[in-house]
C-alpha cells in the first residue's frame, strides 16, 4: 500500500506548490530570473502577500538585476522569518552570487526582519561568496537565528570556512551585548571540504554558542585533530540531539575523544558516524558511552568503519536498555558470517532484532591486521610529534588549530579505504552506502552507462536508484543528483519515448496491469519521494504530470 502522506506530497507537487502558513513558495519552478521584467510575477506575489513569514526560492536561478528588484519588494516584509534560498543560482557565474545575496540581505536588514532560519545550501559560492551574506549574519536580523544551513557551498576552498566562523562569532558577540545572545540550534555544513582547520575554527564557535541541538557536517575530509576539537566543543552544548559526521576520518583517537563527550550528552537521539573509520577500539569506546547513558538514543550508525566482530558485539550489548532505539547500522564492517549471526542472536535476546539494519555489505572477518594498524598509528604519532616540535621551534607554541598540511596528508593515507564500487555493482545490489561510495561523479557515471533508447533500462535504473532513498542529506542529495542526470539525459534525447516510460514505470509500481507478469517493487516510498523531486525539475515534461497524477491519486 502506498503511504498516504507520500502520495499527498507528490500530488501537491504535481498541482504546483500550495501556499499556507505565511509561506510563499516558488520552489522548483525553474524560473530563470535575469532582468527586472523576468521577476515581475515574483515581486507582485511578494508585495500582495500579507504576513509573509517564509519565502522559498530554491530550484530557480536568480541574477543580479532580478535580485535587486526582489530585494526592493522584501524591504517592507518585516515579518519574514525563514529564507529557504538553497540552489537558487544554477548556471550563474560565481561573481554574480555575492552581489545578488548582498541585495537580498540588505533588504532584510532594512525591513527589520528577525530571521529564524537561513538556508543557502547547494549554492556554489566558493570562498569569496561568504562576503555575500557577511553583513546579514552580523546584523540584528540574524541575532534571532536558530537554523543556519550551508550544505555543499564550496566554502572549504581558500579562506571561506574561517571567514564564516569569524562572522558567526561577531554575530554572537553583538547579540550578547544587546542581552539576547545568538541561540543557534541547527547547523548544517556537509560537503564543504572543511578539513581540520575548518572544523577546528567551527569548534571554537560552537563552544561559544552552547545552544546547538543538531550538527550535520558529513563528507568534509576531517581527521582526528578536527574531530577531537569538535568533540570538546560538543561537550559544551548539552542540548545536542543529532550529530552527523558521516564520511570523515575519526581513527581511534577521534572516536575515543568523541566517546568521552557522548558520556556528558544526555539528549542525544541520533549518532551518525558511518564511514568514519572508528575501527574496533573506537567502537568499543563509543559502546561504553552508549551503555553508560544516552537513554534517548534512536539511531546509531557505525557502518563501514572497519569494526571487527568482538567490538561489534560489544556495541550490540551496549544497547540492551535503550528503549527508544529504532535503528542500529553496523553494515560494511568485518564481522564474518558467524559474527553477523552472533550479532543477531544478541539482539534477539533483548527483543531488539528489529532495530538492526542490513548486514549485506559485511566485509568478512579479517585476521592479523591488528599489528599493522598499531604500527600505522605509531607512525602517525611520530610524524605528528615531529611536526609539533618544529612548530615549537618556530615559536608558534602548541596550538593545533591550523594543522599543517603535511600532517593532514599523512593521516589521510593511513586509513584503508573500503573497496571501490562500480556502477554495475551498485545497480546489481543497490545500497545507500554504495551510491555514496561511487563518489561525486556517481550521477555522471550512471547516466553515461544507461542507454536511453531502452525505456525498460531507464525505468529499472530509476527504480534501483530510488530504492536507496533516505531522508537524510548525503543520500537524498546523491539520489536526486543521479536521478536528475539520468532523466535529463533521457527526456532530452530525441529517441526517448516518454509515454512508454510512464506506462512502464506505472506497471513496475504496481499501479497498472500488464500482459506480462512483471513484479511490482516491494516498497513505493523511494520512488514516490524521487518522483516528488523529479516532477518539480525543468526537464520533466509538463504533459506527463496529469497522467502520473491520475494514477498516483487513484
Coordinates of C-alpha atoms in Angstrom, one line a residue:
X1 CA 0.0 0.0 0.0
X2 CA 1.2 3.5 -0.7
X3 CA 1.8 5.7 2.3
X4 CA -0.9 8.3 2.0
X5 CA 1.4 11.2 3.1
X6 CA 3.9 10.4 0.2
X7 CA 1.0 10.4 -2.3
X8 CA -0.2 13.7 -0.9
X9 CA 3.3 15.2 -1.2
X10 CA 3.5 14.1 -4.8
X11 CA 0.0 15.3 -5.7
X12 CA 0.8 18.7 -4.2
X13 CA 4.0 19.0 -6.3
X14 CA 2.1 18.0 -9.4
X15 CA -0.6 20.6 -8.7
X16 CA 2.2 23.2 -8.2
X17 CA 3.2 24.3 -4.8
X18 CA 0.4 25.1 -2.4
X19 CA 0.9 28.1 -0.2
X20 CA -0.1 28.2 3.5
X21 CA 1.0 29.2 7.0
X22 CA 2.6 32.5 5.9
X23 CA 4.7 30.8 3.3
X24 CA 5.1 31.9 -0.3
X25 CA 6.8 29.2 -2.4
X26 CA 8.4 29.3 -5.9
X27 CA 10.2 26.1 -5.1
X28 CA 11.4 24.0 -8.0
X29 CA 9.7 26.1 -10.7
X30 CA 13.0 26.5 -12.7
X31 CA 12.3 30.2 -13.1
X32 CA 15.2 32.0 -14.9
X33 CA 15.1 35.4 -13.4
X34 CA 17.7 37.6 -15.1
X35 CA 16.1 41.0 -15.5
X36 CA 13.6 43.1 -13.5
X37 CA 11.0 42.2 -16.1
X38 CA 11.6 38.5 -15.5
X39 CA 10.9 38.9 -11.8
X40 CA 7.7 40.9 -12.2
X41 CA 5.4 38.0 -11.2
X42 CA 7.5 37.1 -8.2
X43 CA 7.6 40.7 -7.0
X44 CA 3.8 41.0 -7.4
X45 CA 3.2 37.9 -5.3
X46 CA 5.6 39.1 -2.6
X47 CA 4.0 42.5 -2.4
X48 CA 0.5 41.1 -2.3
X49 CA 1.3 38.6 0.4
X50 CA 0.3 39.9 3.8
X51 CA 2.1 38.4 6.8
X52 CA 4.9 36.8 4.7
X53 CA 6.9 34.6 7.1
X54 CA 8.7 32.2 4.8
X55 CA 10.0 32.6 1.3
X56 CA 11.0 29.6 -0.8
X57 CA 13.2 30.4 -3.8
X58 CA 15.0 27.1 -4.1
X59 CA 15.3 25.4 -7.5
X60 CA 15.3 28.7 -9.5
X61 CA 18.1 30.8 -10.8
X62 CA 18.3 34.5 -9.8
X63 CA 20.6 37.0 -11.5
X64 CA 21.9 40.3 -10.0
X65 CA 19.3 42.6 -11.6
X66 CA 16.4 40.4 -10.6
X67 CA 17.8 40.0 -7.1
X68 CA 17.8 43.8 -6.7
X69 CA 14.1 44.2 -7.6
X70 CA 13.1 41.2 -5.5
X71 CA 15.0 42.8 -2.6
X72 CA 13.1 46.1 -3.1
X73 CA 9.9 44.2 -2.5
X74 CA 11.3 42.5 0.6
X75 CA 12.2 45.8 2.3
X76 CA 8.6 46.1 3.6
X77 CA 8.4 42.5 4.8
X78 CA 9.4 42.8 8.5
X79 CA 7.6 39.5 9.5
X80 CA 9.9 37.3 7.3
X81 CA 11.4 34.6 9.5
X82 CA 12.5 31.8 7.1
X83 CA 14.5 32.2 3.9
X84 CA 14.7 28.9 2.0
X85 CA 17.3 30.1 -0.5
X86 CA 19.2 26.9 -1.4
X87 CA 20.0 26.1 -5.0
X88 CA 19.0 29.4 -6.5
X89 CA 22.0 30.4 -8.6
X90 CA 22.2 27.4 -11.0
X91 CA 24.2 28.3 -14.1
X92 CA 25.3 31.7 -12.7
X93 CA 28.9 33.0 -12.7
X94 CA 30.5 32.8 -9.3
X95 CA 30.9 36.6 -9.5
X96 CA 27.2 37.1 -9.7
X97 CA 26.3 35.4 -6.4
X98 CA 27.8 37.8 -3.8
X99 CA 26.1 41.0 -5.3
X100 CA 22.7 39.1 -5.6
X101 CA 23.0 37.9 -2.0
X102 CA 24.1 41.3 -0.7
X103 CA 20.9 43.0 -2.2
X104 CA 18.6 40.4 -0.6
X105 CA 20.4 40.6 2.7
X106 CA 20.4 44.4 2.8
X107 CA 16.6 44.3 2.2
X108 CA 16.0 42.0 5.2
X109 CA 18.1 44.4 7.3
X110 CA 16.2 47.4 6.1
X111 CA 12.9 45.6 6.8
X112 CA 14.0 44.9 10.3
X113 CA 13.2 41.2 9.8
X114 CA 14.2 38.8 12.6
X115 CA 15.2 35.5 10.9
X116 CA 14.8 32.1 12.5
X117 CA 16.1 30.1 9.5
X118 CA 18.6 30.8 6.7
X119 CA 19.2 28.1 4.1
X120 CA 21.8 28.8 1.5
X121 CA 22.8 25.2 0.7
X122 CA 23.7 24.0 -2.8
X123 CA 24.9 27.4 -3.9
X124 CA 28.4 27.2 -5.3
X125 CA 29.7 30.4 -3.6
X126 CA 33.3 29.3 -3.4
X127 CA 35.5 31.1 -0.8
X128 CA 34.7 34.7 -1.7
X129 CA 30.9 34.0 -1.7
X130 CA 30.8 34.3 2.1
X131 CA 31.0 38.1 1.7
X132 CA 27.6 37.9 0.1
X133 CA 25.9 37.2 3.4
X134 CA 28.5 38.6 5.8
X135 CA 26.7 41.8 6.5
X136 CA 23.4 39.9 7.0
X137 CA 24.9 37.5 9.5
X138 CA 26.5 40.3 11.5
X139 CA 23.2 42.3 11.6
X140 CA 20.4 42.3 14.2
X141 CA 18.3 40.4 11.6
X142 CA 20.3 37.3 12.5
X143 CA 20.5 37.7 16.2
X144 CA 17.4 35.5 16.4
X145 CA 18.7 32.9 14.0
X146 CA 18.1 29.3 15.1
X147 CA 18.9 27.3 11.9
X148 CA 21.9 28.0 9.6
X149 CA 22.2 25.7 6.6
X150 CA 25.3 26.0 4.3
X151 CA 25.5 22.5 2.9
X152 CA 27.6 21.9 -0.3
X153 CA 28.7 25.5 -0.8
X154 CA 32.3 25.0 -1.6
X155 CA 33.4 27.0 1.4
X156 CA 36.3 24.8 2.1
X157 CA 38.4 26.1 -0.7
X158 CA 40.5 29.0 0.4
X159 CA 39.6 31.1 3.4
X160 CA 35.8 30.8 3.1
X161 CA 35.4 28.5 6.1
X162 CA 37.4 30.6 8.5
X163 CA 35.6 33.7 7.4
X164 CA 32.2 32.2 8.2
X165 CA 33.3 31.4 11.7
X166 CA 34.6 34.9 12.4
X167 CA 31.3 36.3 11.1
X168 CA 29.4 33.9 13.3
X169 CA 31.5 34.9 16.4
X170 CA 30.8 38.6 15.7
X171 CA 27.1 37.9 15.5
X172 CA 27.2 36.2 18.9
X173 CA 29.3 39.0 20.4
X174 CA 27.0 41.7 19.2
X175 CA 23.7 39.9 20.1
X176 CA 25.1 39.2 23.6
X177 CA 25.9 42.9 24.0
X178 CA 22.2 43.5 23.4
X179 CA 21.2 41.0 26.1
X180 CA 19.9 38.4 23.6
X181 CA 22.9 36.1 22.6
X182 CA 22.6 34.1 19.4
X183 CA 21.0 30.8 20.2
X184 CA 21.7 28.7 17.2
X185 CA 20.0 25.2 17.3
X186 CA 20.7 23.6 13.9
X187 CA 24.0 23.9 11.9
X188 CA 24.4 22.2 8.5
X189 CA 27.6 22.3 6.5
X190 CA 28.1 19.0 4.8
X191 CA 30.3 18.5 1.6
X192 CA 32.3 21.7 2.1
X193 CA 35.9 20.3 2.3
X194 CA 36.3 22.0 5.7
X195 CA 39.1 19.7 6.7
X196 CA 40.9 20.1 10.1
X197 CA 41.4 23.8 10.1
X198 CA 37.7 24.5 9.2
X199 CA 36.5 22.0 11.8
X200 CA 38.8 23.5 14.5
X201 CA 37.6 27.0 13.7
X202 CA 34.0 25.9 13.8
X203 CA 34.6 24.0 17.1
X204 CA 35.7 27.3 18.6
X205 CA 32.4 29.0 17.5
X206 CA 30.3 26.0 18.8
X207 CA 32.0 26.3 22.2
X208 CA 30.9 29.9 22.4
X209 CA 27.4 29.3 21.2
X210 CA 26.5 26.4 23.5
X211 CA 22.8 26.0 22.4
X212 CA 23.2 23.6 19.5
X213 CA 20.7 20.8 19.0
X214 CA 21.8 19.4 15.6
X215 CA 25.1 19.4 13.8
X216 CA 25.4 18.0 10.3
X217 CA 28.9 18.0 8.9
X218 CA 29.3 14.9 6.7
X219 CA 31.9 14.5 3.9
X220 CA 34.3 17.2 5.0
X221 CA 37.7 15.5 5.0
X222 CA 38.1 16.0 8.8
X223 CA 40.7 13.8 10.5
X224 CA 41.3 13.2 14.2
X225 CA 42.6 16.6 15.3
X226 CA 39.5 18.3 13.9
X227 CA 37.2 15.6 15.3
X228 CA 38.8 16.0 18.7
X229 CA 38.3 19.7 18.6
X230 CA 34.6 19.2 17.7
X231 CA 34.2 16.7 20.5
X232 CA 35.5 19.2 23.0
X233 CA 33.0 21.8 21.7
X234 CA 30.1 19.4 21.6
X235 CA 30.6 18.8 25.3
X236 CA 29.7 22.4 26.0
X237 CA 26.4 22.0 24.0
X238 CA 24.3 19.9 26.4
X239 CA 21.2 20.1 24.3
X240 CA 22.7 18.2 21.3
X241 CA 20.3 15.7 19.8
X242 CA 21.8 14.9 16.4
X243 CA 25.5 14.5 15.5
X244 CA 26.0 13.6 11.8
X245 CA 29.7 13.4 10.9
X246 CA 29.3 10.6 8.3
X247 CA 32.3 10.1 5.9
X248 CA 35.1 11.8 7.9
X249 CA 38.1 10.0 9.3
X250 CA 38.0 9.6 13.1
X251 CA 40.5 6.8 13.6
X252 CA 40.7 5.5 17.2
X253 CA 41.9 8.9 18.6
X254 CA 39.0 10.8 17.2
X255 CA 36.5 8.1 18.2
X256 CA 37.8 8.0 21.8
X257 CA 37.6 11.8 22.2
X258 CA 34.0 11.7 20.8
X259 CA 33.1 8.8 23.1
X260 CA 34.2 10.9 26.1
X261 CA 31.9 13.7 25.0
X262 CA 28.9 11.4 24.4
X263 CA 29.1 10.4 28.1
X264 CA 28.3 14.0 29.0
X265 CA 25.4 14.5 26.5
X266 CA 22.0 13.4 27.9
X267 CA 19.8 14.4 25.0
X268 CA 21.4 12.5 22.1
X269 CA 19.0 10.8 19.7
X270 CA 21.0 10.3 16.5
X271 CA 24.7 9.4 16.2
X272 CA 25.8 9.0 12.6
X273 CA 29.5 8.1 12.4
X274 CA 29.1 5.8 9.4
X275 CA 32.1 5.6 7.1
X276 CA 34.3 7.3 9.7
X277 CA 36.9 4.6 10.3
X278 CA 36.4 4.5 14.0
X279 CA 37.9 0.9 14.0
X280 CA 37.4 -1.6 16.8
X281 CA 39.0 0.4 19.7
X282 CA 36.9 3.4 18.8
X283 CA 33.7 1.3 18.5
X284 CA 34.3 -0.1 22.0
X285 CA 34.8 3.4 23.4
X286 CA 31.6 4.5 21.8
X287 CA 29.8 1.4 23.1
X288 CA 31.0 2.2 26.5
X289 CA 29.4 5.7 26.3
X290 CA 26.2 4.3 25.0
X291 CA 26.0 1.8 27.8
X292 CA 26.5 4.4 30.5
X293 CA 23.8 6.8 29.4
X294 CA 22.1 8.0 26.2
X295 CA 18.7 6.8 27.1
X296 CA 17.0 8.8 24.4
X297 CA 19.1 7.2 21.6
X298 CA 17.1 6.4 18.5
X299 CA 19.7 5.8 15.9
X300 CA 23.4 4.6 16.0
X301 CA 25.2 4.4 12.7
X302 CA 28.7 2.8 12.8
X303 CA 28.6 1.3 9.2
X304 CA 31.8 0.9 7.1
X305 CA 34.1 1.7 10.0
X306 CA 36.4 -1.4 9.9
X307 CA 35.0 -2.7 13.1
X308 CA 35.8 -6.4 13.9
X309 CA 33.5 -9.0 15.4
X310 CA 34.2 -8.7 19.1
X311 CA 33.9 -4.9 19.0
X312 CA 30.6 -5.0 17.0
X313 CA 29.2 -7.5 19.6
X314 CA 30.2 -5.1 22.4
X315 CA 28.2 -2.3 20.6
X316 CA 25.2 -4.6 20.4
X317 CA 25.4 -5.4 24.1
X318 CA 25.5 -1.7 24.9
X319 CA 22.1 -1.0 23.5
X320 CA 20.2 -3.5 25.8
X321 CA 18.2 -1.0 27.7
X322 CA 17.8 1.7 25.0
X323 CA 14.0 1.6 24.8
X324 CA 13.8 4.4 22.2
X325 CA 16.3 2.8 19.7
X326 CA 14.9 2.4 16.2
X327 CA 18.0 1.7 14.2
X328 CA 21.4 0.2 14.6
X329 CA 23.6 0.2 11.5
X330 CA 26.7 -2.0 11.6
X331 CA 26.8 -2.8 7.8
X332 CA 30.0 -2.9 5.9
X333 CA 32.3 -3.9 8.8
X334 CA 34.4 -7.0 9.3
X335 CA 32.2 -9.4 11.3
X336 CA 32.2 -12.5 9.1
X337 CA 29.2 -14.8 8.7
X338 CA 29.4 -16.2 12.2
X339 CA 29.8 -12.7 13.7
X340 CA 26.7 -11.5 11.8
X341 CA 24.7 -14.4 13.3
X342 CA 26.0 -13.8 16.8
X343 CA 25.1 -10.1 16.5
X344 CA 21.5 -11.1 15.5
X345 CA 21.3 -13.5 18.4
X346 CA 22.4 -10.9 21.0
X347 CA 19.7 -8.5 19.7
X348 CA 17.1 -11.2 19.7
X349 CA 17.9 -11.9 23.3
X350 CA 16.9 -8.3 24.1
X351 CA 13.9 -8.5 21.8
X352 CA 15.6 -5.9 19.6
X353 CA 16.3 -7.8 16.4
X354 CA 14.1 -5.4 14.5
X355 CA 16.4 -2.4 15.0
X356 CA 19.3 -4.0 13.2
X357 CA 19.9 -2.7 9.7
X358 CA 21.1 -4.8 6.8
X359 CA 24.5 -6.6 7.0
X360 CA 24.6 -7.4 3.3
X361 CA 27.9 -5.4 2.7
X362 CA 29.8 -7.1 5.6
X363 CA 33.5 -7.4 4.6
X364 CA 34.0 -10.8 6.3
X365 CA 36.4 -11.5 9.1
X366 CA 39.9 -10.1 8.9
X367 CA 43.0 -11.5 10.6
X368 CA 46.4 -10.4 11.6
X369 CA 45.8 -6.8 10.9
X370 CA 45.9 -5.5 14.5
X371 CA 49.7 -5.2 14.4
X372 CA 49.7 -3.4 11.1
X373 CA 47.1 -0.9 12.4
X374 CA 49.1 -0.3 15.6
X375 CA 52.3 0.3 13.5
X376 CA 50.4 2.8 11.3
X377 CA 49.1 4.7 14.4
X378 CA 52.6 4.9 15.9
X379 CA 54.0 6.2 12.6
X380 CA 51.2 8.8 12.7
X381 CA 52.1 9.8 16.2
X382 CA 55.8 10.1 15.4
X383 CA 55.2 12.3 12.4
X384 CA 52.8 14.5 14.4
X385 CA 55.2 14.9 17.3
X386 CA 58.0 15.9 14.9
X387 CA 55.7 18.4 13.3
X388 CA 54.7 19.8 16.8
X389 CA 58.4 20.0 17.7
X390 CA 59.1 22.0 14.5
X391 CA 56.2 24.4 15.3
X392 CA 57.5 24.9 18.8
X393 CA 61.0 25.7 17.4
X394 CA 59.4 28.3 15.1
X395 CA 57.9 29.9 18.2
X396 CA 54.3 29.0 17.3
X397 CA 53.6 27.2 20.5
X398 CA 51.5 24.1 20.8
X399 CA 48.4 25.4 19.1
X400 CA 46.9 22.8 16.8
X401 CA 44.2 25.0 15.5
X402 CA 45.6 25.0 12.0
X403 CA 47.0 21.6 11.4
X404 CA 49.9 21.7 8.9
X405 CA 49.2 20.2 5.5
X406 CA 51.8 17.5 5.9
X407 CA 50.1 16.1 8.9
X408 CA 46.8 16.1 7.1
X409 CA 48.3 14.1 4.2
X410 CA 50.0 11.6 6.5
X411 CA 46.7 10.9 8.2
X412 CA 44.7 10.8 5.0
X413 CA 46.9 8.0 3.7
X414 CA 46.7 5.6 6.7
X415 CA 43.0 4.5 6.6
X416 CA 42.4 1.5 4.4
X417 CA 39.7 2.7 2.1
X418 CA 36.6 0.5 1.6
X419 CA 36.9 -1.4 -1.7
X420 CA 35.9 0.7 -4.7
X421 CA 32.4 0.3 -6.0
X422 CA 31.5 0.4 -9.7
X423 CA 28.2 1.3 -11.3
X424 CA 27.4 -2.3 -12.2
X425 CA 27.8 -3.4 -8.5
X426 CA 25.6 -0.6 -7.3
X427 CA 22.8 -1.4 -9.8
X428 CA 23.0 -5.1 -9.1
X429 CA 22.8 -4.7 -5.3
X430 CA 21.8 -1.1 -4.6
X431 CA 22.5 0.4 -1.2
X432 CA 22.8 4.0 0.0
X433 CA 26.5 3.4 1.1
X434 CA 27.4 2.1 -2.4
X435 CA 25.8 5.1 -4.1
X436 CA 27.8 7.4 -1.8
X437 CA 31.0 5.4 -2.4
X438 CA 30.7 5.9 -6.1
X439 CA 31.8 9.4 -5.2
X440 CA 30.9 12.9 -6.5
X441 CA 30.8 11.7 -10.1
X442 CA 28.1 9.0 -9.4
X443 CA 25.4 10.8 -11.3
X444 CA 27.6 11.2 -14.4
X445 CA 28.8 7.6 -14.3
X446 CA 25.3 6.1 -14.1
X447 CA 23.9 8.4 -16.8
X448 CA 26.8 7.5 -19.1
X449 CA 26.2 3.8 -18.7
X450 CA 22.5 3.7 -19.4
X451 CA 21.2 3.6 -23.0
X452 CA 18.3 6.0 -23.0
X453 CA 16.9 4.4 -26.2
X454 CA 15.9 1.5 -24.0
X455 CA 12.9 2.6 -22.0
X456 CA 12.9 -0.5 -19.8
X457 CA 16.5 0.0 -18.9
X458 CA 15.8 3.6 -17.9
X459 CA 12.8 2.5 -15.7
X460 CA 14.7 -0.2 -13.9
X461 CA 17.7 2.1 -13.3
X462 CA 15.5 4.8 -11.9
X463 CA 13.8 2.2 -9.6
X464 CA 17.2 1.0 -8.4
X465 CA 18.5 4.5 -7.7
X466 CA 15.2 5.5 -5.9
X467 CA 15.2 2.3 -3.8
X468 CA 18.1 3.5 -1.7
X469 CA 16.4 6.9 -0.9
X470 CA 16.7 8.0 2.7
X471 CA 15.5 11.3 4.1
X472 CA 19.0 12.3 5.2
X473 CA 21.2 14.8 3.5
X474 CA 24.0 13.0 1.7
X475 CA 21.9 10.1 0.5
X476 CA 18.9 12.2 -0.5
X477 CA 21.2 14.6 -2.5
X478 CA 23.0 11.7 -4.2
X479 CA 19.7 10.1 -5.2
X480 CA 18.4 13.4 -6.5
X481 CA 21.5 14.3 -8.5
X482 CA 21.7 10.8 -10.0
X483 CA 18.0 10.8 -10.9
X484 CA 18.4 14.3 -12.5
X485 CA 21.4 13.3 -14.6
X486 CA 19.7 10.1 -15.8
X487 CA 16.3 11.6 -16.5
X488 CA 17.5 14.8 -18.0
X489 CA 19.6 12.7 -20.5
X490 CA 16.5 10.6 -21.2
X491 CA 13.9 13.3 -21.6
X492 CA 16.2 15.5 -23.8
X493 CA 17.0 12.6 -26.1
X494 CA 15.1 12.6 -29.4
X495 CA 14.7 8.8 -29.4
X496 CA 13.2 8.6 -25.9
X497 CA 9.6 7.6 -25.7
X498 CA 8.2 9.5 -22.7
X499 CA 4.7 7.8 -22.8
X500 CA 6.2 4.3 -22.9
X501 CA 8.4 5.4 -20.0
X502 CA 5.4 6.4 -17.8
X503 CA 3.5 3.3 -18.7
X504 CA 6.3 1.0 -17.8
X505 CA 7.0 2.9 -14.6
X506 CA 3.3 2.6 -13.5
X507 CA 3.4 -1.1 -14.2
X508 CA 6.6 -1.6 -12.1
X509 CA 5.0 0.4 -9.4
X510 CA 2.0 -2.0 -9.5
X511 CA -0.4 0.8 -10.5
X512 CA -1.1 -0.5 -13.9
X513 CA -1.8 -4.1 -15.0
X514 CA 0.4 -5.6 -17.7
X515 CA 0.1 -8.6 -20.1
X516 CA 3.5 -9.8 -19.0
X517 CA 4.0 -10.8 -15.4
X518 CA 6.1 -8.0 -14.0
X519 CA 6.8 -8.0 -10.3
X520 CA 6.0 -4.7 -8.6
X521 CA 8.6 -3.0 -6.5
X522 CA 8.4 -4.1 -2.8
X523 CA 8.2 -0.6 -1.4
X524 CA 6.9 2.6 -3.1
X525 CA 8.4 5.0 -0.6
X526 CA 11.7 5.6 -2.5
X527 CA 10.2 6.0 -6.0
X528 CA 7.4 8.3 -4.6
X529 CA 9.9 10.6 -2.9
X530 CA 12.1 10.6 -6.1
X531 CA 9.1 11.3 -8.3
X532 CA 8.2 14.1 -6.0
X533 CA 11.6 15.6 -6.7
X534 CA 11.5 14.8 -10.5
X535 CA 8.2 16.4 -11.3
X536 CA 9.5 19.7 -10.0
X537 CA 12.5 19.8 -12.3
X538 CA 12.7 21.7 -15.6
X539 CA 13.5 18.5 -17.6
X540 CA 10.2 16.8 -16.6
X541 CA 7.7 17.1 -19.5
X542 CA 4.7 19.0 -18.1
X543 CA 2.4 17.0 -20.3
X544 CA 3.1 13.9 -18.2
X545 CA 2.0 15.4 -14.9
X546 CA -1.8 14.8 -15.4
X547 CA -1.2 11.1 -16.4
X548 CA 1.0 10.5 -13.4
X549 CA -1.3 12.4 -11.1
X550 CA -4.4 10.4 -12.2
X551 CA -2.8 7.0 -11.3
X552 CA -1.0 8.1 -8.1
X553 CA -4.0 9.7 -6.5
X554 CA -6.5 7.0 -7.5

